mmCIF file of C-alpha atoms in Angstrom:
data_model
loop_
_atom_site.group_PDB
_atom_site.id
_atom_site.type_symbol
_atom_site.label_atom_id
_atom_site.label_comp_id
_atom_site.label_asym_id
_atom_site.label_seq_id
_atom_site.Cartn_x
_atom_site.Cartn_y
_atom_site.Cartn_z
ATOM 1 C CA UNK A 1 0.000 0.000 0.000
ATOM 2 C CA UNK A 2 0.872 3.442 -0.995
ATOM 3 C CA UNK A 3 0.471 6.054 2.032
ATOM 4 C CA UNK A 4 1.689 10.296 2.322
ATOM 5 C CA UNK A 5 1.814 11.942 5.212
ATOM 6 C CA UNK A 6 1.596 15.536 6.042
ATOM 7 C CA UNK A 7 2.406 16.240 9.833
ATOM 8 C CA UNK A 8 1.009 19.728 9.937
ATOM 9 C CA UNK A 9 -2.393 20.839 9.060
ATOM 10 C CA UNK A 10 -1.315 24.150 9.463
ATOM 11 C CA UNK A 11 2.071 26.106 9.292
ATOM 12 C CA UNK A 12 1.886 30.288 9.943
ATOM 13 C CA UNK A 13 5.148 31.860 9.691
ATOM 14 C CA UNK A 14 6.095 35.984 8.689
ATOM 15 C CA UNK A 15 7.206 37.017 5.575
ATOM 16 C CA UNK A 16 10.690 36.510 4.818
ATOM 17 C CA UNK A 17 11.283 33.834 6.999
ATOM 18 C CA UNK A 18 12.053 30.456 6.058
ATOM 19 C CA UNK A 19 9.418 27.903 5.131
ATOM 20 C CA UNK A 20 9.537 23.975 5.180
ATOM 21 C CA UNK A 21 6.052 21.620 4.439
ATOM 22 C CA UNK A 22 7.754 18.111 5.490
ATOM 23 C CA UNK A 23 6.331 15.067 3.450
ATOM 24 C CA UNK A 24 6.483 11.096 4.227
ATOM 25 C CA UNK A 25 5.656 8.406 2.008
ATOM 26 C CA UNK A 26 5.440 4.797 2.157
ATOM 27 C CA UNK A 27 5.747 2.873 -1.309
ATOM 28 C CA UNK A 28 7.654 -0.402 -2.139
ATOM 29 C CA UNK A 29 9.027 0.348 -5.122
ATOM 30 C CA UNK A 30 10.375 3.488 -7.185
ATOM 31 C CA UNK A 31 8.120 6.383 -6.480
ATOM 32 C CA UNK A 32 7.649 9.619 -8.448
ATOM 33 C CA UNK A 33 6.647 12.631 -6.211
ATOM 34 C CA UNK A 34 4.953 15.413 -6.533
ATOM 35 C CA UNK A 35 3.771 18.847 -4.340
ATOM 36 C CA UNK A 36 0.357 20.546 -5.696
ATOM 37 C CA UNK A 37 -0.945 23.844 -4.598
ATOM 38 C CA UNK A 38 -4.121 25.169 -4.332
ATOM 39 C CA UNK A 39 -4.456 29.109 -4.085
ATOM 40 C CA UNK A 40 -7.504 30.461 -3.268
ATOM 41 C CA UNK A 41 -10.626 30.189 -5.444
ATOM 42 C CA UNK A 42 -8.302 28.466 -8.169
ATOM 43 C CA UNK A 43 -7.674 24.420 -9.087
ATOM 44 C CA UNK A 44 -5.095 22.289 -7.628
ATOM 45 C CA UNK A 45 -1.906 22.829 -9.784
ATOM 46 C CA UNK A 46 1.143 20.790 -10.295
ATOM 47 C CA UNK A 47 3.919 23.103 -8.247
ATOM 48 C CA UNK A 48 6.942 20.888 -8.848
ATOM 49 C CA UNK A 49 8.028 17.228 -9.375
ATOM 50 C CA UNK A 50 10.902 15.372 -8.179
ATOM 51 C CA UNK A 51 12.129 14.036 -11.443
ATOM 52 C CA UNK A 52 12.660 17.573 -12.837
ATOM 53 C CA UNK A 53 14.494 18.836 -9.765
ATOM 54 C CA UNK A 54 13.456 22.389 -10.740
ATOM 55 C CA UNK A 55 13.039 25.378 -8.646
ATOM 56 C CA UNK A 56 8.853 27.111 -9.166
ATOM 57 C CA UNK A 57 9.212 30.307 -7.328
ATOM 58 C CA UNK A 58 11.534 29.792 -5.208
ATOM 59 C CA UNK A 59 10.679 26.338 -3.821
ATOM 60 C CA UNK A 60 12.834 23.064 -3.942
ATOM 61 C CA UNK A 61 11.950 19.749 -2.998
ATOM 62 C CA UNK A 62 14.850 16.701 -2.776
ATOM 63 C CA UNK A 63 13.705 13.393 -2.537
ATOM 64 C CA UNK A 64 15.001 11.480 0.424
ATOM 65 C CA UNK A 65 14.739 7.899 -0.187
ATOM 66 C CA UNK A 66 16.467 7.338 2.963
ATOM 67 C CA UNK A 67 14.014 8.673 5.085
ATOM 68 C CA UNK A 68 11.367 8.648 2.561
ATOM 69 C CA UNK A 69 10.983 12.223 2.912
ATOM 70 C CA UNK A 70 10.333 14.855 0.253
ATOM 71 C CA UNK A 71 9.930 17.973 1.685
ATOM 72 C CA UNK A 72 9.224 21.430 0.398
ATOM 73 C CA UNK A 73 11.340 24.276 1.114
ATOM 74 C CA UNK A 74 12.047 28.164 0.695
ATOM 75 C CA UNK A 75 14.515 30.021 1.478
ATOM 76 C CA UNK A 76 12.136 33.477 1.933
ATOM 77 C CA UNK A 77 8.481 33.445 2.146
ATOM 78 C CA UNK A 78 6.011 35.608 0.389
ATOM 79 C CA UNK A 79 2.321 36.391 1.143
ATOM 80 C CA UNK A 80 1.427 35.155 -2.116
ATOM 81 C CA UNK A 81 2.900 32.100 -1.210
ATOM 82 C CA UNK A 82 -0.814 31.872 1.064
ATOM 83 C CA UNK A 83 -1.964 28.284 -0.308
ATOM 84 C CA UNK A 84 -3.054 24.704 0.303
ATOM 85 C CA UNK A 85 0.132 22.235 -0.212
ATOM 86 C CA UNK A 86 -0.111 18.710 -1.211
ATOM 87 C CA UNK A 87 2.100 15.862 -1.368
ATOM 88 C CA UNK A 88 1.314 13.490 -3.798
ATOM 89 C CA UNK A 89 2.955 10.041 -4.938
ATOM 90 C CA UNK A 90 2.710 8.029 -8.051
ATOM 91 C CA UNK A 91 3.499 4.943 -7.845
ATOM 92 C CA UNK A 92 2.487 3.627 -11.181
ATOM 93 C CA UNK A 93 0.365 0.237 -9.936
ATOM 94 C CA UNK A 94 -1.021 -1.949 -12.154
ATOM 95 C CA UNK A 95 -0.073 0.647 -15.201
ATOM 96 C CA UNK A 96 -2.168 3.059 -13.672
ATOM 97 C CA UNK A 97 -1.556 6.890 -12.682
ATOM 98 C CA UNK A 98 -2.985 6.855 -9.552
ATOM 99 C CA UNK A 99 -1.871 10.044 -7.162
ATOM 100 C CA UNK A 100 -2.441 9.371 -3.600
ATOM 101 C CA UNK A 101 -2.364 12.627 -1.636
ATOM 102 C CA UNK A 102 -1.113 13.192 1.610
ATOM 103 C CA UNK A 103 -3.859 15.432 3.973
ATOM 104 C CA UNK A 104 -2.311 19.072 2.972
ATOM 105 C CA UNK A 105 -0.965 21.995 4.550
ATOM 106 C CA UNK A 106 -2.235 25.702 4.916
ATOM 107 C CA UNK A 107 0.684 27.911 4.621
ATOM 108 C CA UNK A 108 0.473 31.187 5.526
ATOM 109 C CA UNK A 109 2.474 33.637 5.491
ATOM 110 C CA UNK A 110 1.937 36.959 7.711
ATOM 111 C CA UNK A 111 3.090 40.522 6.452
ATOM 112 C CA UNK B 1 -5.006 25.461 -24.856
ATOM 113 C CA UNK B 2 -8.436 24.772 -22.918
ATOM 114 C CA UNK B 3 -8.076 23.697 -19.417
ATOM 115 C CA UNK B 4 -9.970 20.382 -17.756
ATOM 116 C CA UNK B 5 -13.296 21.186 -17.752
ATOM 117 C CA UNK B 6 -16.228 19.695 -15.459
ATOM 118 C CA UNK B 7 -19.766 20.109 -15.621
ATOM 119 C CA UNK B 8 -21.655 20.885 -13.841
ATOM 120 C CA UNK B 9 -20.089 23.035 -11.601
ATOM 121 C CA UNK B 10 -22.711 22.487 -8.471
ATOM 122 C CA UNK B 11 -25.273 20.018 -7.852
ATOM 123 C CA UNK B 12 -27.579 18.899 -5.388
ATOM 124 C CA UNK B 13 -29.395 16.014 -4.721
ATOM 125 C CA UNK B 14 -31.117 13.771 -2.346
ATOM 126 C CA UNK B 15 -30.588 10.582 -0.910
ATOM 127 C CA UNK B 16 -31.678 7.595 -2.966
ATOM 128 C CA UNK B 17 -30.751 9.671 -6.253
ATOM 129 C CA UNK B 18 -28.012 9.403 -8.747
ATOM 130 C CA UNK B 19 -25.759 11.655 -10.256
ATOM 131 C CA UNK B 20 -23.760 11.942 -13.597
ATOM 132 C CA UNK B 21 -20.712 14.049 -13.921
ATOM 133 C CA UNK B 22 -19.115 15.282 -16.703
ATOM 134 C CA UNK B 23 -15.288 15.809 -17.459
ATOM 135 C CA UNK B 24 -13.693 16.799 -21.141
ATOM 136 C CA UNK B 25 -10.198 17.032 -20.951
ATOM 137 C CA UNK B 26 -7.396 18.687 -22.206
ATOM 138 C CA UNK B 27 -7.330 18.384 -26.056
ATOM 139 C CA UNK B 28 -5.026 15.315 -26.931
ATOM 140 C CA UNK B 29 -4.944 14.050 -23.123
ATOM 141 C CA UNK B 30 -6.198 10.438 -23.173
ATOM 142 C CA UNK B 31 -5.999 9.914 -19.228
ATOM 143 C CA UNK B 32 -8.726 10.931 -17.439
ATOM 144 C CA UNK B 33 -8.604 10.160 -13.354
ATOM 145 C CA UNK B 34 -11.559 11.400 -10.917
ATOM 146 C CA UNK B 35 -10.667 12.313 -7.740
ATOM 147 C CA UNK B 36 -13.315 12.770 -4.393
ATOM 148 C CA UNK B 37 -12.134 15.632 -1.382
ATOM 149 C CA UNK B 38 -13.721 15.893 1.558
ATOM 150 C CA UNK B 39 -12.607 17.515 4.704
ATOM 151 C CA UNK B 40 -12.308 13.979 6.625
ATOM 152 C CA UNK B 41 -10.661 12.081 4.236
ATOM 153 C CA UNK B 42 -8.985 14.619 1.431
ATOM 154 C CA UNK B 43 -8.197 14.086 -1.565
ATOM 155 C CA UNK B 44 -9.051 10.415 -2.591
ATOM 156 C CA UNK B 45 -8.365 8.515 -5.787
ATOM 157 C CA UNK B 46 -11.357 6.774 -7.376
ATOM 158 C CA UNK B 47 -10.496 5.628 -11.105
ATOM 159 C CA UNK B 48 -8.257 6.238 -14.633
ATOM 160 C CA UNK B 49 -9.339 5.965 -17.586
ATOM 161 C CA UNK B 50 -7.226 5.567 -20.410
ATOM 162 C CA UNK B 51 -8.183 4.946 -24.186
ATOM 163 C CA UNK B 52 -11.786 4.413 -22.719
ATOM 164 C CA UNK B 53 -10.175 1.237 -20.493
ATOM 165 C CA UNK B 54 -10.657 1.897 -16.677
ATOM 166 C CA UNK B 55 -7.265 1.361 -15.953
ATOM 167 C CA UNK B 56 -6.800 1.312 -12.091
ATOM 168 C CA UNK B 57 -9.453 1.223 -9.315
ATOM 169 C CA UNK B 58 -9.770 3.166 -6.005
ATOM 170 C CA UNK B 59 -11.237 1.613 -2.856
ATOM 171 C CA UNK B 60 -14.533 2.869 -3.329
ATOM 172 C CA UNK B 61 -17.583 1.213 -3.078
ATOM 173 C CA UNK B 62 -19.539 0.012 -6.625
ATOM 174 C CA UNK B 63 -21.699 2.660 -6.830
ATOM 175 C CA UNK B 64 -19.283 4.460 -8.156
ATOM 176 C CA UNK B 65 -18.181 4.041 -11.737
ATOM 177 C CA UNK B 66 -17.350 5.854 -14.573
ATOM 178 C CA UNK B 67 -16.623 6.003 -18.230
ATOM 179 C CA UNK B 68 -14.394 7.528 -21.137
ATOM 180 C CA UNK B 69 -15.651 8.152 -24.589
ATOM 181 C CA UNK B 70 -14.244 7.585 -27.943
ATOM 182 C CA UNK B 71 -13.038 11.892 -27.519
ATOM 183 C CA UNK B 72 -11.447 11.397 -24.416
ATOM 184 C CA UNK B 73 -14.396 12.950 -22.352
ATOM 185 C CA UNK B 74 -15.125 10.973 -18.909
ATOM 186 C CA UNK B 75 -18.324 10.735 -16.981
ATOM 187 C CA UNK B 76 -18.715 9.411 -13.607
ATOM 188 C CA UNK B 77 -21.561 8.316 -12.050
ATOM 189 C CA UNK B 78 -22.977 7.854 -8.357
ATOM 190 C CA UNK B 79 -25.973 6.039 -7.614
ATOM 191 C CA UNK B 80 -27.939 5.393 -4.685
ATOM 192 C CA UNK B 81 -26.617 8.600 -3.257
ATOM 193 C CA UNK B 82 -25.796 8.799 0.833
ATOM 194 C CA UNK B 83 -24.823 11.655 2.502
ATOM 195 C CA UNK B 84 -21.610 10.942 2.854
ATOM 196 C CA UNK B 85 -21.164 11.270 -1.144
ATOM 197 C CA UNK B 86 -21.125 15.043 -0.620
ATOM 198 C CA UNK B 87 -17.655 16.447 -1.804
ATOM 199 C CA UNK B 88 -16.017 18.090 -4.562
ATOM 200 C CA UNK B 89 -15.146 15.730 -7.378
ATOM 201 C CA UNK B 90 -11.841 16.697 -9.349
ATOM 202 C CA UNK B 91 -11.117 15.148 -12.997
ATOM 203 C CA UNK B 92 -7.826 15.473 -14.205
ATOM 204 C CA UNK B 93 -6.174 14.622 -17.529
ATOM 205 C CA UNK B 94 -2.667 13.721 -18.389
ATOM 206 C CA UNK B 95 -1.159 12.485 -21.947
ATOM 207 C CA UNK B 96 0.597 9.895 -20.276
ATOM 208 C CA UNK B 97 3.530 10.254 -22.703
ATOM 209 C CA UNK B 98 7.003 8.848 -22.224
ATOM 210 C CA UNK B 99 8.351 10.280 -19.047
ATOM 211 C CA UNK B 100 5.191 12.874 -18.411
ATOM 212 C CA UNK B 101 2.017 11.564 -16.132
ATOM 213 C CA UNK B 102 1.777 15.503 -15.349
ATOM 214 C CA UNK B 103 -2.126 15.637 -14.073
ATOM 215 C CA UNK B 104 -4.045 19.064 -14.785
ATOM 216 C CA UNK B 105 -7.153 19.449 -12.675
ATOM 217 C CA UNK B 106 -10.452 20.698 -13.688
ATOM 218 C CA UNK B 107 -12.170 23.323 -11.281
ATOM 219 C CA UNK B 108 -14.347 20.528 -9.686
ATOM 220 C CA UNK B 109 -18.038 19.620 -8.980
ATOM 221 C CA UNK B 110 -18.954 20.301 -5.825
ATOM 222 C CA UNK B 111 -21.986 17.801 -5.197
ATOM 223 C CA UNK B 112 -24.209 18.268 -2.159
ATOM 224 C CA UNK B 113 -26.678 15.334 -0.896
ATOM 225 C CA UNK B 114 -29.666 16.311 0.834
#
């Protein structure tokens, strides 16, 4: 079975500061991962994916097989950076493209 | 080019009832996959389509089911509604080429059961 996990349901911090959304996933084979973001009023949208290992405005995510961790991260924080976050996983089974989604996380980020 | 788009975009219906939703894709996508959210549970998987084969299954129960068309556009449909169908249902499509399962989501339908 395929599971994500997002610890926190909610993460406030100020403007400028730091931000990391930390990710877990369980999956017994290779997984492809992916963060989402939902701004308000608009549809979920792909933010980045781990086999591109690109930067979309400013955020990075590294894929930890280790510790089965791939979590989001940026340096500075913007308001506009205000969203729902979610972690998703493909995992490919049975040939499918089935994205199981970890529970989210409301960033926001105070002037 | 067009975005996902689902019809319609708000529906409500009683217990007992069923539903049919709509989803056309983005032009040349032949993956559709539908996608239930609710506040308890999230965002949960319910089926692909692919070249009008249901290619992978969520754990949902059979009143749900779906179907693509020869254009690509999905439907999904609920019968014997309960009220714990209520949610926003998500489509996305993907071209599922090579090296890119990229989903794009549609805007949703948020269906409420009375």
């Amino acid at each position: 079975a395929q599971r994500v996990t997002q610890p926190e349901k909610l993460l406030s911090v100020f403007k400028g500061a730091p931000v990391e959304l930390k990710c877990n996933y369980s999956y017994s084979g290779s997984p492809e991962l992916f963060w989402y973001v939902q701004y308000s009023r608009q549809r979920l949208q792909l933010l980045l994916r781990h086999i591109s290992r690109e930067s979309i405005k400013g955020f990075t995510a590294d894929l930890n097989k280790g510790e089965t961790s791939f979590h989001l991260k940026k340096p500075f924080a913007q308001e506009e950076d205000s969203a729902m976050y979610y972690c998703a996983l493909s995992g490919y089974n049975n040939a499918g493209n089935m994205l199981t989604f970890g529970g989210g996380t409301r960033l926001m980020v105070k002037p | 080019k067009a975005g996902v788009t689902q019809t319609p975009r708000y529906l409500i219906k009683t217990r007992g009832q069923q539903v049919t939703l709509s989803c056309s894709p983005i032009s040349g996508h032949r993956s559709v996959s539908w996608y239930q959210q609710t506040p308890g549970q999230g965002l949960q998987f319910l089926f692909e389509y692919f070249s009008e084969t249901q290619r992978n299954k969520g754990n949902f129960p059979g009143r749900f089911s779906g179907r693509q068309f020869s254009n690509s556009r999905s439907e999904m449909n609920v019968s014997t509604l309960e009220l714990g169908d209520s949610a926003l249902y998500l489509c996305a499509s993907s071209s599922r080429t090579s090296g890119n399962n990229e989903q794009f989501f549609g805007p949703g339908t948020r269906l409420t059961v009375l």
